[in-house]
Tab-separated table of C-alpha atoms in Angstrom:
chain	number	residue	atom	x	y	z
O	736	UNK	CA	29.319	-5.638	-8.826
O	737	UNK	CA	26.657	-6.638	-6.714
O	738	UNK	CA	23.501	-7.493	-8.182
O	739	UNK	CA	19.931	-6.484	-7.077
O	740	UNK	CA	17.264	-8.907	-7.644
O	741	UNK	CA	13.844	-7.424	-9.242
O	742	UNK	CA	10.372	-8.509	-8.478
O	743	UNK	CA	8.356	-7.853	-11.603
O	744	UNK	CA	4.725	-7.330	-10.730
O	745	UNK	CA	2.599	-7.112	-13.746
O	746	UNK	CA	3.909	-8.690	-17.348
O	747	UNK	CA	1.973	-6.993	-19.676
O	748	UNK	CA	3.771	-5.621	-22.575
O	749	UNK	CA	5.821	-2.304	-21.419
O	750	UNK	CA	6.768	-5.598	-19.088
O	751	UNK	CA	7.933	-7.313	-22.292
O	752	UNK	CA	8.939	-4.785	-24.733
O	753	UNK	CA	11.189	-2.778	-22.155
O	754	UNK	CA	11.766	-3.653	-18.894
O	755	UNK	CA	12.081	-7.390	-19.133
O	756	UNK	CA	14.695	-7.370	-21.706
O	757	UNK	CA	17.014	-4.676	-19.644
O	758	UNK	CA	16.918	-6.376	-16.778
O	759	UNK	CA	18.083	-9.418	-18.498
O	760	UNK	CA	20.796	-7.449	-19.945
O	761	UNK	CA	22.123	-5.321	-17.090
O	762	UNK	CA	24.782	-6.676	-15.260
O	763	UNK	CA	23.395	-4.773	-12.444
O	764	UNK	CA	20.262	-6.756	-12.199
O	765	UNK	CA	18.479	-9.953	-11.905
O	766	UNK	CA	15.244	-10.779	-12.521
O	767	UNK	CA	14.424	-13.126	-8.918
O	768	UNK	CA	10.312	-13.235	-9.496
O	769	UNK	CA	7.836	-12.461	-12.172
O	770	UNK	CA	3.522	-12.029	-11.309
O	771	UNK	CA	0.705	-11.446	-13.364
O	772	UNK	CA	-3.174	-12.384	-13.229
O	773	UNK	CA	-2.922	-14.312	-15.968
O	774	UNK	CA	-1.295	-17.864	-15.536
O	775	UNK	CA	-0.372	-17.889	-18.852
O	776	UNK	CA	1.583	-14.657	-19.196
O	777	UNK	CA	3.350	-15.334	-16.214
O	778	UNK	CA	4.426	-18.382	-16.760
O	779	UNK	CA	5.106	-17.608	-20.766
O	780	UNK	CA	7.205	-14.823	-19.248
O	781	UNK	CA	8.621	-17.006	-16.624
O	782	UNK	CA	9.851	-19.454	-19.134
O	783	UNK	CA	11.317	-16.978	-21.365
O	784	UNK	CA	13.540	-15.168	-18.749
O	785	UNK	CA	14.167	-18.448	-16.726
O	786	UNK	CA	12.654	-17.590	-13.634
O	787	UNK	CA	11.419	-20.353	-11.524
O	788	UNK	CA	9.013	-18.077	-8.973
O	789	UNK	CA	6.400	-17.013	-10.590
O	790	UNK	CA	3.016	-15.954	-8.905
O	791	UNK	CA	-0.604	-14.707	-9.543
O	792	UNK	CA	-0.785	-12.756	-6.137
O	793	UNK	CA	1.635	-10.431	-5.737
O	794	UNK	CA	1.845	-10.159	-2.046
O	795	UNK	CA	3.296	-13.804	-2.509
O	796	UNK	CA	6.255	-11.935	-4.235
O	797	UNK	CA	6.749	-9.567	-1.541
O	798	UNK	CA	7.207	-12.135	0.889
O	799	UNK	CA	10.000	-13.372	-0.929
O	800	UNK	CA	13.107	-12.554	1.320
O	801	UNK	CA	15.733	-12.233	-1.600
O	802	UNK	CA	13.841	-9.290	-3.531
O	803	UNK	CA	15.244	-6.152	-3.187
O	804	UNK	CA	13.426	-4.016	-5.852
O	805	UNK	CA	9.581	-4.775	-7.093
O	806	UNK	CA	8.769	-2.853	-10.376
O	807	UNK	CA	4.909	-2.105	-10.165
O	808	UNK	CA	4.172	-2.377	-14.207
O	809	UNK	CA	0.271	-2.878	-13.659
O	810	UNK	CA	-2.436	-0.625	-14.102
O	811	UNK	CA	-3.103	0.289	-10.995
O	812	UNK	CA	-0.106	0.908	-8.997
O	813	UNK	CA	-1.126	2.031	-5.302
O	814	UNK	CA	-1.641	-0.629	-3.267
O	815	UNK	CA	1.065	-2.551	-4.211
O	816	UNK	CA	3.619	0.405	-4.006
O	817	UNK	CA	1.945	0.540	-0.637
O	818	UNK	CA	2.378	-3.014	0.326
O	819	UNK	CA	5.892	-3.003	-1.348
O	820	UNK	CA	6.937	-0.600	1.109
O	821	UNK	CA	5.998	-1.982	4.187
O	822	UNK	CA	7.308	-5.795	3.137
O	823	UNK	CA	11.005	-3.312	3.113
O	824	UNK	CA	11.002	-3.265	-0.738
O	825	UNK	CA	12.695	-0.363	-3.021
O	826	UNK	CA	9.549	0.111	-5.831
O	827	UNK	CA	9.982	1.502	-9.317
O	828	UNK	CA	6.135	2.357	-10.163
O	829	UNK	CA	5.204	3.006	-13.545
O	830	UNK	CA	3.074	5.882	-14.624
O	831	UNK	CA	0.263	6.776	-13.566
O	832	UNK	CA	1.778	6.932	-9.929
O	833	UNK	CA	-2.028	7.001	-8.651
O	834	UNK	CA	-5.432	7.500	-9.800
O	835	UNK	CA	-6.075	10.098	-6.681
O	836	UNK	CA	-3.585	12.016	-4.578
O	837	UNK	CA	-5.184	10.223	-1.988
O	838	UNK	CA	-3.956	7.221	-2.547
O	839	UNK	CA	-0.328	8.807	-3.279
O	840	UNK	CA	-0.148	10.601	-0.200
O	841	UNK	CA	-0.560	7.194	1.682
O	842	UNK	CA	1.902	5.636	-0.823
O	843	UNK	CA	5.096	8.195	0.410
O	844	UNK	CA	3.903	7.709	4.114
O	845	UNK	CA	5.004	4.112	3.550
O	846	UNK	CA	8.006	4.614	1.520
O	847	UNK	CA	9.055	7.610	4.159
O	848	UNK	CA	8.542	4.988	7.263
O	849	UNK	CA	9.984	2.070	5.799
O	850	UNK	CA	13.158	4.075	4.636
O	851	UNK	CA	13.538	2.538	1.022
O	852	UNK	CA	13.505	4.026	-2.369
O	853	UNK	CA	11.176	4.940	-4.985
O	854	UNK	CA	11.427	6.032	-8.337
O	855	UNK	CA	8.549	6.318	-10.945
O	856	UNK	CA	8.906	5.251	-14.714
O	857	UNK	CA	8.828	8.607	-16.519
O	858	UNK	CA	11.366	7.385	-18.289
O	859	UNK	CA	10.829	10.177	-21.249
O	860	UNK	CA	12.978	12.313	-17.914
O	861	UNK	CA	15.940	10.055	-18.825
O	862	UNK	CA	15.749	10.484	-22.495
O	863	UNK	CA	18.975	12.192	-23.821
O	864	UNK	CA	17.790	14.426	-26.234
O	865	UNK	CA	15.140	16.020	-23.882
O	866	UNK	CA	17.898	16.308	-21.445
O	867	UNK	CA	19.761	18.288	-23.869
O	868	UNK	CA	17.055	20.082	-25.399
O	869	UNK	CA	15.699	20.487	-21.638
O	870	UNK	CA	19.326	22.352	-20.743
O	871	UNK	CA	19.052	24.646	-24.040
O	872	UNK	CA	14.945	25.905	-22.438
O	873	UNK	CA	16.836	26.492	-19.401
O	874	UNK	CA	19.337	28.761	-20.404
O	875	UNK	CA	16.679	30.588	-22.637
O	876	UNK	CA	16.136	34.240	-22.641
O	877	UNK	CA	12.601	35.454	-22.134
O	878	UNK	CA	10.603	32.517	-22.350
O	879	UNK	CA	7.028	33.929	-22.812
O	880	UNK	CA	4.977	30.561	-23.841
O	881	UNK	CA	5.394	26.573	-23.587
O	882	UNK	CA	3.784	24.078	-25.549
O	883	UNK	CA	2.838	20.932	-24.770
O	884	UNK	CA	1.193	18.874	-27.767
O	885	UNK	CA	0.601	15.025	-27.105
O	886	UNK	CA	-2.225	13.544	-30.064
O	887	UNK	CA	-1.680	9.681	-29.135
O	888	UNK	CA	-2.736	7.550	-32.447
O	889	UNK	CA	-3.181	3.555	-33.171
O	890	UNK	CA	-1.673	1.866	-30.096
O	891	UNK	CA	-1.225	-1.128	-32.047
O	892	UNK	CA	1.157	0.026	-34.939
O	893	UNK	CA	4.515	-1.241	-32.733
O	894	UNK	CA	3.013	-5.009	-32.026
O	895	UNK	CA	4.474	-6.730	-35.143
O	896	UNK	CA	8.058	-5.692	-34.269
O	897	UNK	CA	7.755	-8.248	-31.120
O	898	UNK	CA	6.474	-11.104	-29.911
O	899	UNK	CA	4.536	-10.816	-27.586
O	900	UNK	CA	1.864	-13.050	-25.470
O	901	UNK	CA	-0.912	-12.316	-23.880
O	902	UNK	CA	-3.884	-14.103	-21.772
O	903	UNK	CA	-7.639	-14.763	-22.148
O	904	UNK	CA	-7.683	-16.823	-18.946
O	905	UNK	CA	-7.777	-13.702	-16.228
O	906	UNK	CA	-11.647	-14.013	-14.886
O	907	UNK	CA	-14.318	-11.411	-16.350
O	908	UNK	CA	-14.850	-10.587	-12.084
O	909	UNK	CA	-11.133	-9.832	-12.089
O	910	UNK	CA	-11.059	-7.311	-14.679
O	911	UNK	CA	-14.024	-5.614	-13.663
O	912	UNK	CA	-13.191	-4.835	-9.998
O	913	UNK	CA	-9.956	-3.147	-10.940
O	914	UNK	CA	-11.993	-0.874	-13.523
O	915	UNK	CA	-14.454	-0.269	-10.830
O	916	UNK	CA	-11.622	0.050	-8.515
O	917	UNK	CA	-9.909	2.821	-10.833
O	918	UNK	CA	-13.165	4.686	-11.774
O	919	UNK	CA	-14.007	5.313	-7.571
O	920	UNK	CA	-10.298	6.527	-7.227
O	921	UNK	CA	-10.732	8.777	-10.041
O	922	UNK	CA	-13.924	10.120	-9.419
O	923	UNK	CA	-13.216	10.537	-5.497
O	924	UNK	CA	-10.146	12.650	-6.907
O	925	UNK	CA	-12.764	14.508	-9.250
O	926	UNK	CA	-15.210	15.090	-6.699
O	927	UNK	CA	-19.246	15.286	-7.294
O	928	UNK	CA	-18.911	18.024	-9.517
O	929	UNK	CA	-16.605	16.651	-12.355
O	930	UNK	CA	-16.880	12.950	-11.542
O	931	UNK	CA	-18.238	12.799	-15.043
O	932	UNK	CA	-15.291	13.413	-16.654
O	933	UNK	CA	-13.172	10.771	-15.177
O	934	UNK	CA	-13.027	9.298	-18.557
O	935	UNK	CA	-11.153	12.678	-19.793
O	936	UNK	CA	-9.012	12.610	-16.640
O	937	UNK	CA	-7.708	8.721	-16.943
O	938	UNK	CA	-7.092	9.862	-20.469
O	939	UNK	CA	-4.969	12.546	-19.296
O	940	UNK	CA	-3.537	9.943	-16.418
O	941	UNK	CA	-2.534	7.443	-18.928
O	942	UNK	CA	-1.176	9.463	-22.027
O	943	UNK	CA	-0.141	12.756	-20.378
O	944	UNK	CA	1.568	12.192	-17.148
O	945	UNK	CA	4.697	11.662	-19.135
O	946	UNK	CA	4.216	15.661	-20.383
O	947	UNK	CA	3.158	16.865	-17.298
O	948	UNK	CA	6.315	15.353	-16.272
O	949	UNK	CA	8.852	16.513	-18.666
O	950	UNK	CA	7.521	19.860	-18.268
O	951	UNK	CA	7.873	20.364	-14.707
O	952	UNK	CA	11.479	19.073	-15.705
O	953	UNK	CA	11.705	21.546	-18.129
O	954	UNK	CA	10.316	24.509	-15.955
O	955	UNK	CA	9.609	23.698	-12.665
O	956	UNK	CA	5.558	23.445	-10.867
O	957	UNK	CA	3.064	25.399	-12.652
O	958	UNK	CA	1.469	28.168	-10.340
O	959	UNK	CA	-1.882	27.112	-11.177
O	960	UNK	CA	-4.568	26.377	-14.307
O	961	UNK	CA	-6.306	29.415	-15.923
O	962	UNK	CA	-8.467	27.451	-18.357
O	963	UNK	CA	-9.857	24.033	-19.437
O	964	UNK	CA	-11.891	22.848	-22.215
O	965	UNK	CA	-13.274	19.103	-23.073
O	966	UNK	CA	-12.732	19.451	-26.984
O	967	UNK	CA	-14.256	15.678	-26.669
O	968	UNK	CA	-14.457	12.897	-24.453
O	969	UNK	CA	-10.691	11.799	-25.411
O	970	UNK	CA	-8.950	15.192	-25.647
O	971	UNK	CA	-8.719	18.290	-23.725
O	972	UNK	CA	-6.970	21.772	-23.675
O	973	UNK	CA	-5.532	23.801	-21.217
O	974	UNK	CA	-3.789	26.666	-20.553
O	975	UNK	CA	-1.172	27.010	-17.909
O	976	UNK	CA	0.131	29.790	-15.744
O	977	UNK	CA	3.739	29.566	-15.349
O	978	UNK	CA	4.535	33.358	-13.635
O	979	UNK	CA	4.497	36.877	-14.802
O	980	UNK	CA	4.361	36.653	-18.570
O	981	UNK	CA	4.687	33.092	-18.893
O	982	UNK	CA	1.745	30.810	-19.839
O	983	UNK	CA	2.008	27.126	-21.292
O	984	UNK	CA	-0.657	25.637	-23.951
O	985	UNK	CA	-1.329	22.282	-23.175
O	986	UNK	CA	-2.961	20.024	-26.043
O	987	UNK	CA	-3.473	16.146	-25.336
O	988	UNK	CA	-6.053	13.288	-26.586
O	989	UNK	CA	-6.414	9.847	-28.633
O	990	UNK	CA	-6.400	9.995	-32.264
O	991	UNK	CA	-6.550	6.800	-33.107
O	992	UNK	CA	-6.451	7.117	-37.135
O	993	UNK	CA	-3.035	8.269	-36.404
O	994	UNK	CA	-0.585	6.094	-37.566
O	995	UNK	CA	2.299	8.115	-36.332
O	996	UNK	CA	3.737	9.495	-32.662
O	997	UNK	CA	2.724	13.020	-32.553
O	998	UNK	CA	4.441	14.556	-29.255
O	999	UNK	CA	6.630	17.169	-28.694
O	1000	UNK	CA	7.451	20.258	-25.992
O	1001	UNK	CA	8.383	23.527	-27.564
O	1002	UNK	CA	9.284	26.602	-25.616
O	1003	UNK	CA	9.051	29.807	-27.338
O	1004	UNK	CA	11.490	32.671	-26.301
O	1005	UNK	CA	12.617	36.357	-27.840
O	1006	UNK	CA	15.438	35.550	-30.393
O	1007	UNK	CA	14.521	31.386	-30.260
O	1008	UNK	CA	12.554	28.800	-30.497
O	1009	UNK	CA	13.207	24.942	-29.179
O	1010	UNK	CA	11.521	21.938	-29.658
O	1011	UNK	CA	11.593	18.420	-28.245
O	1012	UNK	CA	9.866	15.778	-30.355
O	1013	UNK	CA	9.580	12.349	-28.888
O	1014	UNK	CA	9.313	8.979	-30.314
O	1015	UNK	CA	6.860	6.111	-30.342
O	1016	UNK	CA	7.418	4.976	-26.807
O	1017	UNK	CA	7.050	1.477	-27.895
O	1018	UNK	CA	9.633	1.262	-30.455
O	1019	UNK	CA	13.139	0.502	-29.175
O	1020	UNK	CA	16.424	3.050	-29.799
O	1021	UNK	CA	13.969	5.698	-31.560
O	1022	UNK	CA	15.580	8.863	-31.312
O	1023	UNK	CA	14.200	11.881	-29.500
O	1024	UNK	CA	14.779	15.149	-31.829
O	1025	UNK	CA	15.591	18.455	-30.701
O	1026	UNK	CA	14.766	21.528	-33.250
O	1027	UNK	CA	16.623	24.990	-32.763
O	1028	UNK	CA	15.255	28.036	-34.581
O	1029	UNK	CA	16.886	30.901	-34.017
O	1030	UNK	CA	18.673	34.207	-35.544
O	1031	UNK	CA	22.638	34.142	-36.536
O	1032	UNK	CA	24.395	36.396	-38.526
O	1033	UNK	CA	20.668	38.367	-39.376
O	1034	UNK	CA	19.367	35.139	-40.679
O	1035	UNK	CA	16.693	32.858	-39.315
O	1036	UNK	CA	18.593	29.627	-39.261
O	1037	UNK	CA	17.311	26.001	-38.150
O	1038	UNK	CA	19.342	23.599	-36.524
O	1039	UNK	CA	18.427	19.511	-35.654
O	1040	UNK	CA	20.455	18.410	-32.827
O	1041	UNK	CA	22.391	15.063	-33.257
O	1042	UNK	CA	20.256	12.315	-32.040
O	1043	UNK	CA	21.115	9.649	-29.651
O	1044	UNK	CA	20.187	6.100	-29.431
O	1045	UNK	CA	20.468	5.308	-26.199
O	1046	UNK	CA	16.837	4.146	-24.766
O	1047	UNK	CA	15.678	5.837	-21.823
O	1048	UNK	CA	14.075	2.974	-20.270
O	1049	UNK	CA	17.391	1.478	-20.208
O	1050	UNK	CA	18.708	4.707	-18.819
O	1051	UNK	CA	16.722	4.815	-15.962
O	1052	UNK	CA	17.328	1.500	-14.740
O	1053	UNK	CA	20.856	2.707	-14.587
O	1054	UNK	CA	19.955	5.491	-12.690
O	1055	UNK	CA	18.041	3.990	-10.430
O	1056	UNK	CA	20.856	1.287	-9.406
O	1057	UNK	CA	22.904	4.260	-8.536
O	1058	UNK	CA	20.303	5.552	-6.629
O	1059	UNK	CA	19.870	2.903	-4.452
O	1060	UNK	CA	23.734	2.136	-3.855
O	1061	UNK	CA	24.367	5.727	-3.298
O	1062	UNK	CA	21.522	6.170	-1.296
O	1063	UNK	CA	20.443	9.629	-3.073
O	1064	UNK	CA	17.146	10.461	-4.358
O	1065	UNK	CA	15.776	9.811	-7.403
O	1066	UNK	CA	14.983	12.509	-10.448
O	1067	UNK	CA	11.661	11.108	-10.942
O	1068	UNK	CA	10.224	10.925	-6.961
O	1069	UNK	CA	6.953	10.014	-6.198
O	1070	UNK	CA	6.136	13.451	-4.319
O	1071	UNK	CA	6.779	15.410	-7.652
O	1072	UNK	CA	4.361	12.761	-9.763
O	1073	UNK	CA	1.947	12.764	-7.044
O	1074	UNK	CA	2.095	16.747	-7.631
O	1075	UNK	CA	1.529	16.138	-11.349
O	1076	UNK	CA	-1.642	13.705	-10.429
O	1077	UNK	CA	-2.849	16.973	-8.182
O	1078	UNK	CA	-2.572	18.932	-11.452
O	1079	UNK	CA	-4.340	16.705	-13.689
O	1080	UNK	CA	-7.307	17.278	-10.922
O	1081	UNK	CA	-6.969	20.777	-11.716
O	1082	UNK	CA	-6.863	20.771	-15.135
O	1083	UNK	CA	-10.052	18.670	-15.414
O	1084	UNK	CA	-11.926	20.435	-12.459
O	1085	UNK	CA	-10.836	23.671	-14.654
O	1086	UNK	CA	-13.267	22.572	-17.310
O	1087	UNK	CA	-17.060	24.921	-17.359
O	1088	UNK	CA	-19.850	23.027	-17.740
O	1089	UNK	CA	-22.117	23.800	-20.957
């Protein structure tokens, strides 16, 4: 088997938890270069994994001849993916894909001229029990409405089950041009009118692309947004038009009191009702649940679908290797989650003012 040799830009810990440790592990893989601002992370990382190239600017790692694959794990994913591209470089770009469509549209340009491949980290797409309970919504009779219900709590619950480092040597100047840089992106996506709420729309960026992915998995684009509210400054609500009939309720914001993963996607039909309820993202091998209600025999019965282990980040990796080999296209492209970033904008631009 011939191994491709990953770039990893950006060490942080998704970096560490996930997509370090697979790459390690996959025979598939090898891990030629690691980057990060911070000179201590990388090299911390670098040490770790046993990787002698290790940078602090990543188009130093794209001029590396031997890479084959850079995964984008930063915040801000554009310009690299951009740059990643035109050095001849297949990309796997975590979520967000982009802070504007803008800067997406420019990012498949690239990827379409230089002729490589790109797949984006929704990994909760490669998840085994949402691809089962995704193929029981599917075959469902009269779906009439979705729900989407993402309350994120304490971000902080899943750090003692690793360890984990982390840097305080990454310049105050650094850190605040790519907020400033990330803020103009989103509120040139916004425009004048709802640039104020580009704190409710990174929100929804951050937390939510995953759900806006998994239901366009589930059911395909939505035809359009026929309501918005800002509940608050960290959670909004919105209802979605899905066809004749068909309407999702979409629920998302920070709780952070919660000391549990509150997630799921339920689709609500005639004679049955399924739900999808997803794991702590951070916590390895955490099953994803799927719930059947539905009538048997003139009895409302309940059924839990056997879970699986298997961790979708792992999955995807997999995926993507066959991807590139077999020269098809991803599940996860970057046109469909630069459609999702399009329908954030709507979502937010949705919202009345008071």
């Amino acid at each position: 088997m011939d191994r491709l040799r990953v770039g990893i830009i950006g060490c942080g810990q998704i970096a560490q938890i996930m997509h370090l440790p697979y790459l390690k592990e996959l025979p598939q893989y090898e891990i030629g270069a690691v980057c990060d601002i911070s000179t201590t992370v990388v090299n911390t990382v670098g040490e770790w994994y046993g990787v002698k190239d290790r940078y602090v600017d990543y188009q130093e790692l794209l001029d590396q001849p031997d890479i084959d694959i850079v995964a984008i794990l930063t915040m801000d994913h554009s310009d690299i993916a951009e740059a990643a591209a035109d050095a001849g470089k297949h990309i796997f770009v975590e979520k967000p894909f982009c802070f504007d469509p803008a800067e997406g549209k420019r990012v498949l340009s690239a990827v379409k001229r230089a002729g490589v491949k790109l797949m984006v980290g929704y990994m909760k797409r490669y998840d085994p029990g949402y691809e089962y309970g995704m193929a029981r919504m599917r075959a469902m009779q009269d779906v009439r409405l979705i729900r989407v219900h993402d309350f994120a709590g304490d971000f902080s619950v899943h750090e003692p089950l690793y360890t984990l480092v982390t840097g305080d040597d990454i310049p105050q100047s650094v850190l605040d041009d790519g907020a400033a840089k990330i803020e103009a992106a989103s509120k040139a996506a916004l425009g004048p009118s709802h640039a104020h709420l580009s704190g409710l729309y990174n929100m929804l960026l951050m937390l939510s692309s995953h759900d806006l992915a998994i239901l366009r998995g589930a059911f395909g684009a939505a035809e359009g947004v026929l309501f918005s509210d800002a509940i608050s400054p960290t959670e909004i609500l919105s209802v979605l038009d899905f066809g004749p009939q068909r309407r999702c309720v979409f629920e998302a914001g920070v709780w952070p009191d919660y000391l549990w993963w509150d997630e799921q996607l339920t689709a609500y039909g005639k004679s049955e009702t399924i739900s999808i309820a997803f794991p702590n993202p951070y916590v390895k091998y955490a099953p994803t649940t799927v719930t059947i209600q539905q009538n048997e025999d003139g009895s409302p019965i309940t059924k839990v679908a056997p879970a699986s282990h298997e961790e979708a980040f792992r999955r995807e990796w997999l995926l993507f290797y066959d991807c590139i080999r077999e020269d098809s296209e991803a599940r996860t492209t970057g046109a469909d989650a630069n459609a999702d970033v399009e329908l954030a904008v709507e979502m937010i631009r949705a919202i009345q003012a008071r």
